[in-house]
Short mmCIF file of C-alpha atoms and ligand atoms in Angstrom, two decimals:
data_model
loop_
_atom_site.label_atom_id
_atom_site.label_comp_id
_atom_site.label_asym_id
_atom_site.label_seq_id
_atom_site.Cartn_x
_atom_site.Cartn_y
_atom_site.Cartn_z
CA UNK A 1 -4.03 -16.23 -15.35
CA UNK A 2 -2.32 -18.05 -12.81
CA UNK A 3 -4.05 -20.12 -10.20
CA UNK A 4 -2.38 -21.59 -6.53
CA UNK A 5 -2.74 -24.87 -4.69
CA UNK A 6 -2.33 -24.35 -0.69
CA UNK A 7 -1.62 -27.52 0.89
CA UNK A 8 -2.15 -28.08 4.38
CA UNK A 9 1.11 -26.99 6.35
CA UNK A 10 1.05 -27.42 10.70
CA UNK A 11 4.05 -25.01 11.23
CA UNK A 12 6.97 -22.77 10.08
CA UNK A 13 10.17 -21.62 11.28
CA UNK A 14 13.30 -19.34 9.72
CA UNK A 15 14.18 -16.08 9.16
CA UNK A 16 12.80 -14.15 5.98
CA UNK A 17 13.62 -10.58 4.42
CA UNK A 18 10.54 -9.33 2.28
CA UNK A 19 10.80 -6.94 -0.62
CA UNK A 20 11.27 -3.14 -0.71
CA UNK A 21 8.08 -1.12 0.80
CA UNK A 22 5.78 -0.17 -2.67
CA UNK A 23 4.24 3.01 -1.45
CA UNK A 24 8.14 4.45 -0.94
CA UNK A 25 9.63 2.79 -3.98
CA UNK A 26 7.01 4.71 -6.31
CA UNK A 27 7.58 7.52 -4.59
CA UNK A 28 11.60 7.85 -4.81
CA UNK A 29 10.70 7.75 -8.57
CA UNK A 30 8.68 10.38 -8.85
CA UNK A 31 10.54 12.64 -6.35
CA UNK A 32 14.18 11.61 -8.02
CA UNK A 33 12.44 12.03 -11.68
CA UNK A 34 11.59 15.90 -10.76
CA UNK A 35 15.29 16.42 -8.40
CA UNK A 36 18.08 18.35 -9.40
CA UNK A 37 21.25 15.60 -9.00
CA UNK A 38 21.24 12.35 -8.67
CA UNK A 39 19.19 9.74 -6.43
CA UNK A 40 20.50 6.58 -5.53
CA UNK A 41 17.60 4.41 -4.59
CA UNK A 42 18.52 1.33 -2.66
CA UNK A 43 15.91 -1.69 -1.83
CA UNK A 44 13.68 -0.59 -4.77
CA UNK A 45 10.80 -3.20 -5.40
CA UNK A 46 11.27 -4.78 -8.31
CA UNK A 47 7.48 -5.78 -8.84
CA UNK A 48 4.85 -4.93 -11.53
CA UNK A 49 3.53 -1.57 -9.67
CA UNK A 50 6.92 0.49 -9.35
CA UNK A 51 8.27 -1.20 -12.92
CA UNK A 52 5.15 0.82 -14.13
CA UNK A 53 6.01 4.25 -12.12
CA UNK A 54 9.57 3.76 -13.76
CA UNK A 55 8.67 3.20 -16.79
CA UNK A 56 6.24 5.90 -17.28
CA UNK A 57 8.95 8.11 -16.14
CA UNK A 58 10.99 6.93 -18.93
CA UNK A 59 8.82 7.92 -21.13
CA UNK A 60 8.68 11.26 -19.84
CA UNK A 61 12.50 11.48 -20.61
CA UNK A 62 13.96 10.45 -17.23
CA UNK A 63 17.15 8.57 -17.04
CA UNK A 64 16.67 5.31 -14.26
CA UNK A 65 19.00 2.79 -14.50
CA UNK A 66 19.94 -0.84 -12.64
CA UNK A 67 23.81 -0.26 -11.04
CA UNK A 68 23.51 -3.53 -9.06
CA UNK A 69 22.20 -3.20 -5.51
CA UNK A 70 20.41 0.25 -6.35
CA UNK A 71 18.98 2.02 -9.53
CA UNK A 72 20.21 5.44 -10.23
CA UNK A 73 17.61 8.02 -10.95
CA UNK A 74 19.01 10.98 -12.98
CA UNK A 75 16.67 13.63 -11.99
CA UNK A 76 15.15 16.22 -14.95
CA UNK A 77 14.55 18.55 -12.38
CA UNK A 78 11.15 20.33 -11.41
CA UNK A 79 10.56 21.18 -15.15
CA UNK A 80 12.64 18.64 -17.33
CA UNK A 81 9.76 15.91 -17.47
CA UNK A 82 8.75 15.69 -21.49
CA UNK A 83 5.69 15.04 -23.24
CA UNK A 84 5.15 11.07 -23.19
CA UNK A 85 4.32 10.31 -26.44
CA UNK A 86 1.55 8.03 -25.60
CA UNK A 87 -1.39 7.49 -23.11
CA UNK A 88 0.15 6.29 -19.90
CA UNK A 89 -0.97 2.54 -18.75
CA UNK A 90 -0.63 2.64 -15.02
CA UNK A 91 -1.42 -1.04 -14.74
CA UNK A 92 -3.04 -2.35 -11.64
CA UNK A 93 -1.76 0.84 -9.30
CA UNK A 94 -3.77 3.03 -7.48
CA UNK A 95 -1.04 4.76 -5.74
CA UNK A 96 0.26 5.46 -9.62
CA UNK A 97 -2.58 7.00 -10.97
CA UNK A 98 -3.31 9.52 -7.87
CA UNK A 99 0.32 10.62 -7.22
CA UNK A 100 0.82 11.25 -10.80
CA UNK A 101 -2.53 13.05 -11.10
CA UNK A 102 -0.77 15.56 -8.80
CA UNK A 103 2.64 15.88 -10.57
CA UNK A 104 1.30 15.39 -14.15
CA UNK A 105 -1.41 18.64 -13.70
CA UNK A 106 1.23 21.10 -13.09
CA UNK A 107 3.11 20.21 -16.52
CA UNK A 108 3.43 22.03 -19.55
CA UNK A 109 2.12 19.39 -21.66
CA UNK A 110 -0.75 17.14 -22.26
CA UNK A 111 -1.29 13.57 -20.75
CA UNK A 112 -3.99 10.68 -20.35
CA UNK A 113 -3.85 8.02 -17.53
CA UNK A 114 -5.51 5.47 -17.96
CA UNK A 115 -4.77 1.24 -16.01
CA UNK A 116 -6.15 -2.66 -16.06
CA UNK A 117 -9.61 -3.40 -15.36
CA UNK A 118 -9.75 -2.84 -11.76
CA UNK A 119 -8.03 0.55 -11.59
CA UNK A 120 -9.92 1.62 -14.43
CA UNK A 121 -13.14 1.01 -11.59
CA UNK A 122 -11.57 3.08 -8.81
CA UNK A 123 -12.33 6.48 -7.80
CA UNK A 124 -10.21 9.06 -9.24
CA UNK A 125 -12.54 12.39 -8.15
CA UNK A 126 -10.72 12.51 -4.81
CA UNK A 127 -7.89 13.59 -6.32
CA UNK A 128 -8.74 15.19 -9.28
CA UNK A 129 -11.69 17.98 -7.82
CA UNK A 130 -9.42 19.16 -5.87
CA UNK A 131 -6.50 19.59 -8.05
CA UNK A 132 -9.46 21.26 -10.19
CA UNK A 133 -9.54 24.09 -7.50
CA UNK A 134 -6.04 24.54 -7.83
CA UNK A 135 -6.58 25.64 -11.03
CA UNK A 136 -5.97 22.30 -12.93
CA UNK A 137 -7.59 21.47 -16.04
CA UNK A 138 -8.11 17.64 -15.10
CA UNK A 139 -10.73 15.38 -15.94
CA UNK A 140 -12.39 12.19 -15.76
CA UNK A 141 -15.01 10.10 -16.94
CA UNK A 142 -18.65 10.36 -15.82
CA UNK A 143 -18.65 8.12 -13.52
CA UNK A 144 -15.05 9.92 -11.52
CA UNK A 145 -12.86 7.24 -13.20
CA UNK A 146 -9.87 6.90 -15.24
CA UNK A 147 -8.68 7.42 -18.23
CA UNK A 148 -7.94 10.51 -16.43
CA UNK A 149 -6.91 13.50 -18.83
CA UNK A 150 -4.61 16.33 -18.20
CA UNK A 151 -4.18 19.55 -20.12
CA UNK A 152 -1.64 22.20 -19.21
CA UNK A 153 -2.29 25.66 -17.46
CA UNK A 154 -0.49 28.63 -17.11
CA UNK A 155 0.26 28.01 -13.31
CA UNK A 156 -1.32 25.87 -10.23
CA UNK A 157 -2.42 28.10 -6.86
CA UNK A 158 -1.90 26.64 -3.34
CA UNK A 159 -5.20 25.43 -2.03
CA UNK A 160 -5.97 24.67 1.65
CA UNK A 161 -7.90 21.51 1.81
CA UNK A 162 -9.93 19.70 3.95
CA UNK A 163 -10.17 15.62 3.04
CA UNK A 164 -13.18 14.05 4.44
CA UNK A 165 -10.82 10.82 4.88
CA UNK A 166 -7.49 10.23 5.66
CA UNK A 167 -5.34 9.33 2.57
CA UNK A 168 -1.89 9.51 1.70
CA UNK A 169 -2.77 9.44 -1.60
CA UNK A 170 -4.63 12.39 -1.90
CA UNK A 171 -2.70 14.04 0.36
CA UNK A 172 0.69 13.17 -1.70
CA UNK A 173 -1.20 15.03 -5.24
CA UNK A 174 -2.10 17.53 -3.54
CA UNK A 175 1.80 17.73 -2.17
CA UNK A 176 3.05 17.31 -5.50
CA UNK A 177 0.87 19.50 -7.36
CA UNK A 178 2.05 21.85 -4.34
CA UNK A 179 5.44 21.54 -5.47
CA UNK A 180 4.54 23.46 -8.55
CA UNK A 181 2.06 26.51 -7.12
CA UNK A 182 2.35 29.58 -5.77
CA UNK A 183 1.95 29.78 -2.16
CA UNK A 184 1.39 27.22 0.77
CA UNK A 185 -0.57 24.24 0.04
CA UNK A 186 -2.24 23.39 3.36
CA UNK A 187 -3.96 19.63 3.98
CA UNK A 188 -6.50 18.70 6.78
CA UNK A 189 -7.31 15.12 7.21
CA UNK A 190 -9.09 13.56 9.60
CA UNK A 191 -6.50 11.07 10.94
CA UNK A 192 -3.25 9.79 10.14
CA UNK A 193 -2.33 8.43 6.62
CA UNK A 194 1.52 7.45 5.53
CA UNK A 195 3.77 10.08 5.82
CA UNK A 196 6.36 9.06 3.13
CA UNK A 197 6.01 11.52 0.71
CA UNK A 198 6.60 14.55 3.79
CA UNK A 199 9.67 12.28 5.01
CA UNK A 200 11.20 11.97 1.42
CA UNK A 201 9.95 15.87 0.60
CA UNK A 202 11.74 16.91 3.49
CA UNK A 203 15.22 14.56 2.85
CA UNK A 204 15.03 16.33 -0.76
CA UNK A 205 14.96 20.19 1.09
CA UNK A 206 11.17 21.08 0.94
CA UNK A 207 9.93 23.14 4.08
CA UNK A 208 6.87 21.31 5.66
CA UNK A 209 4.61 22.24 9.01
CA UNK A 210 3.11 18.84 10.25
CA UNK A 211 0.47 19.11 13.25
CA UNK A 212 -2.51 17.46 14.96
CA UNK A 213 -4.87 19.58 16.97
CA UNK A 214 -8.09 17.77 18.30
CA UNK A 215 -7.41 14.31 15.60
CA UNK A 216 -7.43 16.86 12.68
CA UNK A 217 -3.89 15.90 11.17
CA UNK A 218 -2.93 19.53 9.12
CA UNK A 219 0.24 19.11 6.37
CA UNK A 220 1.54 22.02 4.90
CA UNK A 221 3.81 22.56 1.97
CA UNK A 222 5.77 25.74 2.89
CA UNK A 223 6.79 27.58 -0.18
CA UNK A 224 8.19 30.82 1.35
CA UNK A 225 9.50 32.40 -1.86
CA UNK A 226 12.93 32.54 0.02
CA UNK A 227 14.15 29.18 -1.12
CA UNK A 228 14.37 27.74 -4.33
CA UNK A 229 11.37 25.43 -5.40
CA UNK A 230 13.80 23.09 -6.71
CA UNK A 231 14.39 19.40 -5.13
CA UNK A 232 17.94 18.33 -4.30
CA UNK A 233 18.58 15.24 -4.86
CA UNK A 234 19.34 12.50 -2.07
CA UNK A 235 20.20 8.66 -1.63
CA UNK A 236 16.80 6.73 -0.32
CA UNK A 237 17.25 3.49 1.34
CA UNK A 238 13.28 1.33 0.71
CA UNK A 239 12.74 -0.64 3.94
CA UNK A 240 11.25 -3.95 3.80
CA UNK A 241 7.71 -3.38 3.23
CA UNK A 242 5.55 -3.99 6.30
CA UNK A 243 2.55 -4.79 4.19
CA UNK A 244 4.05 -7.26 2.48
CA UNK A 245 5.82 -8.52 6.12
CA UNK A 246 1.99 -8.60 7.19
CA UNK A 247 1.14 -11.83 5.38
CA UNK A 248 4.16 -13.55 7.26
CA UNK A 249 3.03 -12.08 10.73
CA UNK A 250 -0.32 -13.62 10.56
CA UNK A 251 1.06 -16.67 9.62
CA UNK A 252 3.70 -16.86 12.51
CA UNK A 253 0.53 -16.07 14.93
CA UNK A 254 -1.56 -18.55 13.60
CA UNK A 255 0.70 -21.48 13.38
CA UNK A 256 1.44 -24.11 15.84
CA UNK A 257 4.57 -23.98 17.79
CA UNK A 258 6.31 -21.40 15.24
CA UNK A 259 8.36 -18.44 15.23
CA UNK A 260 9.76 -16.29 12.22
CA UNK A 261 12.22 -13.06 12.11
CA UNK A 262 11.22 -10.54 9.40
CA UNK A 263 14.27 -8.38 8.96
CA UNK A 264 14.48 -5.32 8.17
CA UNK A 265 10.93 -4.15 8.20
CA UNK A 266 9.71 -0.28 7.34
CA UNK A 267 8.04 0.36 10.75
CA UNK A 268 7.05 3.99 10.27
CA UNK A 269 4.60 4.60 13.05
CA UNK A 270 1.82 5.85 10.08
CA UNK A 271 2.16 2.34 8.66
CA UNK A 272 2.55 -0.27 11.84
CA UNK A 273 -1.51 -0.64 12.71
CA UNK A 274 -1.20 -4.14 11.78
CA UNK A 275 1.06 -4.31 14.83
CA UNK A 276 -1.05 -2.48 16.91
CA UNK A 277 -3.71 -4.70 15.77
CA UNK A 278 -2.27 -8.46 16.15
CA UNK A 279 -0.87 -7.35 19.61
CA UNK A 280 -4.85 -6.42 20.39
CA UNK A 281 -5.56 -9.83 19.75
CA UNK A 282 -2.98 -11.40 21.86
CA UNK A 283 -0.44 -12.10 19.48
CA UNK A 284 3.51 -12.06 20.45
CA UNK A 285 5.50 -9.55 18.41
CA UNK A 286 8.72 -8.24 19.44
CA UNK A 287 11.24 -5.41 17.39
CA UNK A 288 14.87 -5.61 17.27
CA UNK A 289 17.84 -3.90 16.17
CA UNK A 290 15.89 -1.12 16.10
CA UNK A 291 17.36 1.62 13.20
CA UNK A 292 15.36 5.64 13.16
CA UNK A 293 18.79 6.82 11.57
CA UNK A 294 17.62 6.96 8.24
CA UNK A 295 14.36 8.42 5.92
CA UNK A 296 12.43 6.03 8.01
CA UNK A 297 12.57 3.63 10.71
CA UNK A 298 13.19 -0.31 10.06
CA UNK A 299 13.21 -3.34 12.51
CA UNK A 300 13.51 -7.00 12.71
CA UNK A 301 9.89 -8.22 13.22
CA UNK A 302 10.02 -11.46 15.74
CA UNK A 303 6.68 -12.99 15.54
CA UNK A 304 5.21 -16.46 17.51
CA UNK A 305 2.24 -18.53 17.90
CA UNK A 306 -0.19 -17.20 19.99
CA UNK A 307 -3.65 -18.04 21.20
CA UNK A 308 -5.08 -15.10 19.58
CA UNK A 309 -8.64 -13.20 20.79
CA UNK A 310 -11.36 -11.43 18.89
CA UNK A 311 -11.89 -7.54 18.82
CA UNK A 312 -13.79 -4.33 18.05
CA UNK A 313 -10.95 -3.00 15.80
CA UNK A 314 -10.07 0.66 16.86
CA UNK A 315 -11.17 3.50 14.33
CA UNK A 316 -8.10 5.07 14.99
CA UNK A 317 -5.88 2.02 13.65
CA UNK A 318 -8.06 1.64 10.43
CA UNK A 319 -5.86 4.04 8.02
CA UNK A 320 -2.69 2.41 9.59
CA UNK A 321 -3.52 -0.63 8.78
CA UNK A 322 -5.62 0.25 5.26
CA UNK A 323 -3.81 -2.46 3.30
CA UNK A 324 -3.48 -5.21 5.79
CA UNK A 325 -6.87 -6.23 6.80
CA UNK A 326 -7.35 -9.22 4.44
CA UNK A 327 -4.51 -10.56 6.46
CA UNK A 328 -5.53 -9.80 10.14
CA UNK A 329 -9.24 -11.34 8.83
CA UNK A 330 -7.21 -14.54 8.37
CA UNK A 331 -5.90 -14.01 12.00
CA UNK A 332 -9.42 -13.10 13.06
CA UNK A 333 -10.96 -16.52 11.64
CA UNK A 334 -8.89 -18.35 14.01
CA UNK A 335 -9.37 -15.86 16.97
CA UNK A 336 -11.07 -16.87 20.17
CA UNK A 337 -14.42 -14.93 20.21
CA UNK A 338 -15.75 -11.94 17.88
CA UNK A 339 -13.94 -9.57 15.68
CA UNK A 340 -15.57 -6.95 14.83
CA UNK A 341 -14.99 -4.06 12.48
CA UNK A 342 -16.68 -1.03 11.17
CA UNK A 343 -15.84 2.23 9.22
CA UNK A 344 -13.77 0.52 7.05
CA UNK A 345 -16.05 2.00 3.88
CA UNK A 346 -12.74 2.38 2.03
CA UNK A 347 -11.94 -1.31 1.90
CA UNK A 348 -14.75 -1.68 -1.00
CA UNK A 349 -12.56 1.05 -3.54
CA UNK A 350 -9.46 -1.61 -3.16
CA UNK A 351 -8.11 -3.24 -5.31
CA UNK A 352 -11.25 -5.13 -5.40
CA UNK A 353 -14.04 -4.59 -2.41
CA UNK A 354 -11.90 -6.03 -0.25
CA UNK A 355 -14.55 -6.63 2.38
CA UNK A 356 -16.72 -8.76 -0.25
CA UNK A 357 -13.93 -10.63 -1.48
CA UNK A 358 -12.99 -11.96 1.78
CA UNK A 359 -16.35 -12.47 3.36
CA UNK A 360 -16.95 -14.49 0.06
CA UNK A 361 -13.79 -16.68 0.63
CA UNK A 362 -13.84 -16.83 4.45
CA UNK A 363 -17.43 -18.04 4.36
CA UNK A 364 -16.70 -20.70 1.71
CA UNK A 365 -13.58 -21.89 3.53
CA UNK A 366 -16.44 -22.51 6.39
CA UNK A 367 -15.94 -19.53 8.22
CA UNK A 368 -19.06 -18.06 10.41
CA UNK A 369 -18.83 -14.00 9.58
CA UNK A 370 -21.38 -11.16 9.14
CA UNK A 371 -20.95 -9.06 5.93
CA UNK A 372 -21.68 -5.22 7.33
CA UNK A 373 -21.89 -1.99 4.49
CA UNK A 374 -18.68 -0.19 6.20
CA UNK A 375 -17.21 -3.64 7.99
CA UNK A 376 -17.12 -7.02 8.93
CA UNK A 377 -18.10 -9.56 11.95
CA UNK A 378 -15.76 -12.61 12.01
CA UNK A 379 -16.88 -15.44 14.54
CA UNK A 380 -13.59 -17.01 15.44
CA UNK A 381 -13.54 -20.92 15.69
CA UNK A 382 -9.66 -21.66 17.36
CA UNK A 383 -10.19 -25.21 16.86
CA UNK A 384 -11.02 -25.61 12.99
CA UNK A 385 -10.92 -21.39 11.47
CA UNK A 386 -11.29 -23.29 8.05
CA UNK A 387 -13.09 -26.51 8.25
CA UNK A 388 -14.47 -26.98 4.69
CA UNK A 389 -12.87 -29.27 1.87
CA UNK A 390 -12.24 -29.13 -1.50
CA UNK A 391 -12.73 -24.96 -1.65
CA UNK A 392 -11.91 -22.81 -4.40
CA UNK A 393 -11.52 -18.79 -3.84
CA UNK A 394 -11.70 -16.34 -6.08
CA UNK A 395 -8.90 -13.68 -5.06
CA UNK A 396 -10.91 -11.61 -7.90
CA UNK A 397 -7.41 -10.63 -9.42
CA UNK A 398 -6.82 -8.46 -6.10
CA UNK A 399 -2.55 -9.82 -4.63
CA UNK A 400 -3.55 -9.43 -1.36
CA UNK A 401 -6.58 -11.54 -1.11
CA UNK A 402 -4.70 -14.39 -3.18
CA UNK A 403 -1.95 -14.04 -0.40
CA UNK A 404 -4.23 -13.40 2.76
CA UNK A 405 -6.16 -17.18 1.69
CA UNK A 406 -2.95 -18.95 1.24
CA UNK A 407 -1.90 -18.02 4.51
CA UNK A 408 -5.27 -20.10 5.53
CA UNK A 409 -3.36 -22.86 4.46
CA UNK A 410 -1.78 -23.35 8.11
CA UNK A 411 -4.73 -24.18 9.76
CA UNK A 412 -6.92 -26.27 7.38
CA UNK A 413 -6.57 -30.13 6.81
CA UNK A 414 -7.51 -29.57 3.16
CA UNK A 415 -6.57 -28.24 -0.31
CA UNK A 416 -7.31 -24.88 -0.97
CA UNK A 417 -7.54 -23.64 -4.68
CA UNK A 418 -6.86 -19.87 -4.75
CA UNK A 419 -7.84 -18.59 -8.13
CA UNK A 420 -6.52 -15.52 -10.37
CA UNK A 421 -2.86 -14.99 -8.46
CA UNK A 422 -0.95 -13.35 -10.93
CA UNK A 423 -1.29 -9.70 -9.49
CA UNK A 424 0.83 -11.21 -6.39
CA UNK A 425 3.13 -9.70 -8.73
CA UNK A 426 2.34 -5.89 -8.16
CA UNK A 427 3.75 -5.92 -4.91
CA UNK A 428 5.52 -9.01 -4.02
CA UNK A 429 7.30 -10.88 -6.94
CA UNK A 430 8.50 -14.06 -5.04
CA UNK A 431 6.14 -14.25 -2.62
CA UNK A 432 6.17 -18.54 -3.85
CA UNK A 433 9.55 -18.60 -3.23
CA UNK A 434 9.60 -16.99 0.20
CA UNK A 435 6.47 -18.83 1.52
CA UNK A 436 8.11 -22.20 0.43
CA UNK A 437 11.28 -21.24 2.54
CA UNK A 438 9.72 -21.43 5.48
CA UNK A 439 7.92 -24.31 5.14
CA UNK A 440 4.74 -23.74 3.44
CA UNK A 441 3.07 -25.47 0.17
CA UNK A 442 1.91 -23.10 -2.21
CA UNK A 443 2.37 -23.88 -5.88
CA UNK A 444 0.66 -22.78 -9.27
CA UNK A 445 -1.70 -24.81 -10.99
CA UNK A 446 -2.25 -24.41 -14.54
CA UNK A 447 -5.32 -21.81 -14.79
CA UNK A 448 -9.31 -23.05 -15.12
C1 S3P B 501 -1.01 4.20 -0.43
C2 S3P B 501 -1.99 4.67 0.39
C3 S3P B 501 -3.16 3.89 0.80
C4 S3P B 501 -2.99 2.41 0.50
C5 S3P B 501 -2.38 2.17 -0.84
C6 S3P B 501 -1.02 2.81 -0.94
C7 S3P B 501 0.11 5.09 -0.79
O1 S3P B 501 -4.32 4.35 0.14
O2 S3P B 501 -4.22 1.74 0.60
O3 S3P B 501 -2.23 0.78 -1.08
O4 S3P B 501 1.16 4.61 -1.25
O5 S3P B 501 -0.05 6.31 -0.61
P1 S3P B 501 -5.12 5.66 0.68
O6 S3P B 501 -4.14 6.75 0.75
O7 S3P B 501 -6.17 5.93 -0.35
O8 S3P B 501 -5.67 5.27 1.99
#
């Protein structure tokens, strides 16, 4: 267990790179795993997440190795992956468990999924029901929870399926199951979720119809007959991963007199709500040298202090923003006026419940909010956001609560214990290091 002590900071300055984007770094596994050829995979995020996606690989036979400033993925093709010889631990990761529900049902052998504590608490039925009506013999516990347990059939059959939310990951099981059946797979979804699995399906040769007709979003996996099934193999360059970027955004706005350049930064229209979002509120965010040559778009993210106002959120930047909220809450607390969001359900099957964890720690770092069942009403106080001493929060385990609080550091005049850190780790390894290069005052403690 590791526990952090946020000292009061006033401002920060400098010019940061984050890590490699998570969702697209467990995704060039998987996609290089199944290839034909070789993928190069440049930017990959070393943290505990995609070490787990790699490793589980590797125990499905597939050769992944380090060759300096990119790991080398020697593909096994669509139907090289071997029997793991042992239950697969997928850690702390969602995004693990669902995308590899998809790939895993359409092998010819046997395989249990199963993660930590909190994963182990998520819901798994979205995927798994309707990989069941493609013909998959996939189960899970009672309650729709992992371990999740795969047997082999004879052969998947394209479904067309209509998601009652918008998620990627659903969407990206139901792609790679696709991969494997006979005939289109079609997906509905009522909004936009991250597109990185089409972008990288496409780089690696797979035919896909993308549409939106009246905010239905419809994704289809075209499998023609014509052309091979097979994957070809292509280098991926990871962006910087905006989520991650997120944490240093907020802190930029919040700050006095500061300014920071995120290079670098994955701005893929399906991911940049947090943009959308801060700009709402006032804040002062500028893009340059502006790249869309590649897989997907990057940018260095110039960010300043701003005198930043409350909002309703807009519905349709919830999904684009899924992961960032406990940030932009931070943002909100020290917001002129009301922020307001609702039908944000999906923030409770997090990590942790993602809208009780930070209610519980804004209110305790003397915040005035209103804890709704889909949402959340923060009452922004721009002249003390955080005005209680001596706090301790419980990030509940969850990395970005621990690193939304700390953030909270630049505008209180006191202390702030954040407890149960260690997951920081999933997605953003030296988060410490990076925070302290630009000024701020965030170190471990030993653990209560
Ligand atoms: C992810 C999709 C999002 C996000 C998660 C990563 C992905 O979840 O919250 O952290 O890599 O596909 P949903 O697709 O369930 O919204």
């Amino acid at each position: 267990m590791t526990d952090w002590r946020a000292q009061p900071v006033k401002n920060l300055s400098g010019t940061i790179k984050v890590p490699g984007d998570k969702s697209i770094s467990h995704r060039s596994i998987m996609l290089g795993a199944i290839a034909t050829g070789q993928t190069r995979v440049y930017g990959f995020l070393e943290s505990e997440d995609c070490i787990t996606t790699r490793r589980a690989f590797a125990a499905m036979g597939v050769n992944i190795v380090n060759q300096g400033d990119y790991i080398l993925i020697k593909g096994a093709g669509l139907n090289g992956l071997q029997a793991p010889k042992a239950t697969i631990d997928l850690g702390n990761s969602g995004t693990a468990m669902r995308l590899m529900s998809g790939l895993l049902a359409a092998q010819s052998f046997s395989s249990t999924l199963i993660g930590d504590a909190s994963l182990m608490q998520r819901p798994m039925q979205r995927v798994t029901e309707p990989l069941r009506l493609m013909g998959a013999d996939i189960s899970t516990e009672k309650n729709g929870c992992a371990p999740i347990k795969i047997k082999p059939v004879r052969g998947l059959t394209a479904i067309e399926h209509r998601q009652s939310i918008a998620s990627a990951q659903i969407k990206s099981a139901l792609l790679l199951a696709g991969l494997y059946a006979q005939g289109n797979t079609i997906i509905h979804e009522p909004g936009i979720s991250r597109d990185h699995t089409e972008r990288l399906l496409s780089a690696f040769g797979k035919l896909l119809d993308r549409r939106e007709a009246q905010g239905i979003r419809t994704t289809s996996l075209i499998n023609d007959g014509k052309k091979s099934n097979a994957l070809q193999a292509s280098d991926i360059i990871v962006p910087s991963d905006i989520s991650s970027a997120a944490f240093f955004m907020v802190a930029a706005a919040i700050a006095k007199d500061s300014q920071l350049t995120i290079e670098g930064v994955g701005i893929n229209p399906t991911r940049t709500g947090i943009i959308d979002i801060l700009r709402l509120m006032g804040a002062d965010i500028r893009f340059d040298n502006i790249a869309k040559d590649g897989i997907e778009p990057t940018a260095d993210v110039i960010i300043s202090s701003s005198q930043l106002k409350g909002i309703k959120v807009p519905h349709k930047f919830i999904a684009l923003a899924i992961d960032e909220f406990p940030a932009i809450f931070i943002a909100a607390a020290c917001a002129q006026g009301d922020f307001v969001l609702t039908g944000a359900k999906e923030l409770r099957v997090k990590e942790s419940d993602r809208l009780a964890a930070m209610f519980d720690g804004l209110v305790t770092l003397g915040c005035d909010c209103e804890l709704l069942d889909d949402g959340i009403i923060i009452h922004g106080n721009p002249e003390n956001p955080f005005p209680n001493s001596a706090v301790t929060i419980d990030s509940l385990g969850d990395h970005r609560i621990a690193m939304a609080f700390a953030m909270s550091s630049l505008r209180s005049d006191h202390d702030t214990t954040i407890l149960h850190c260690e997951n920081v780790a999933t997605s953003f390894p030296n988060f410490l290091e990076l925070t302290a290069s630009i000024g701020l005052c965030i170190q471990p403690t030993p653990a209560t």
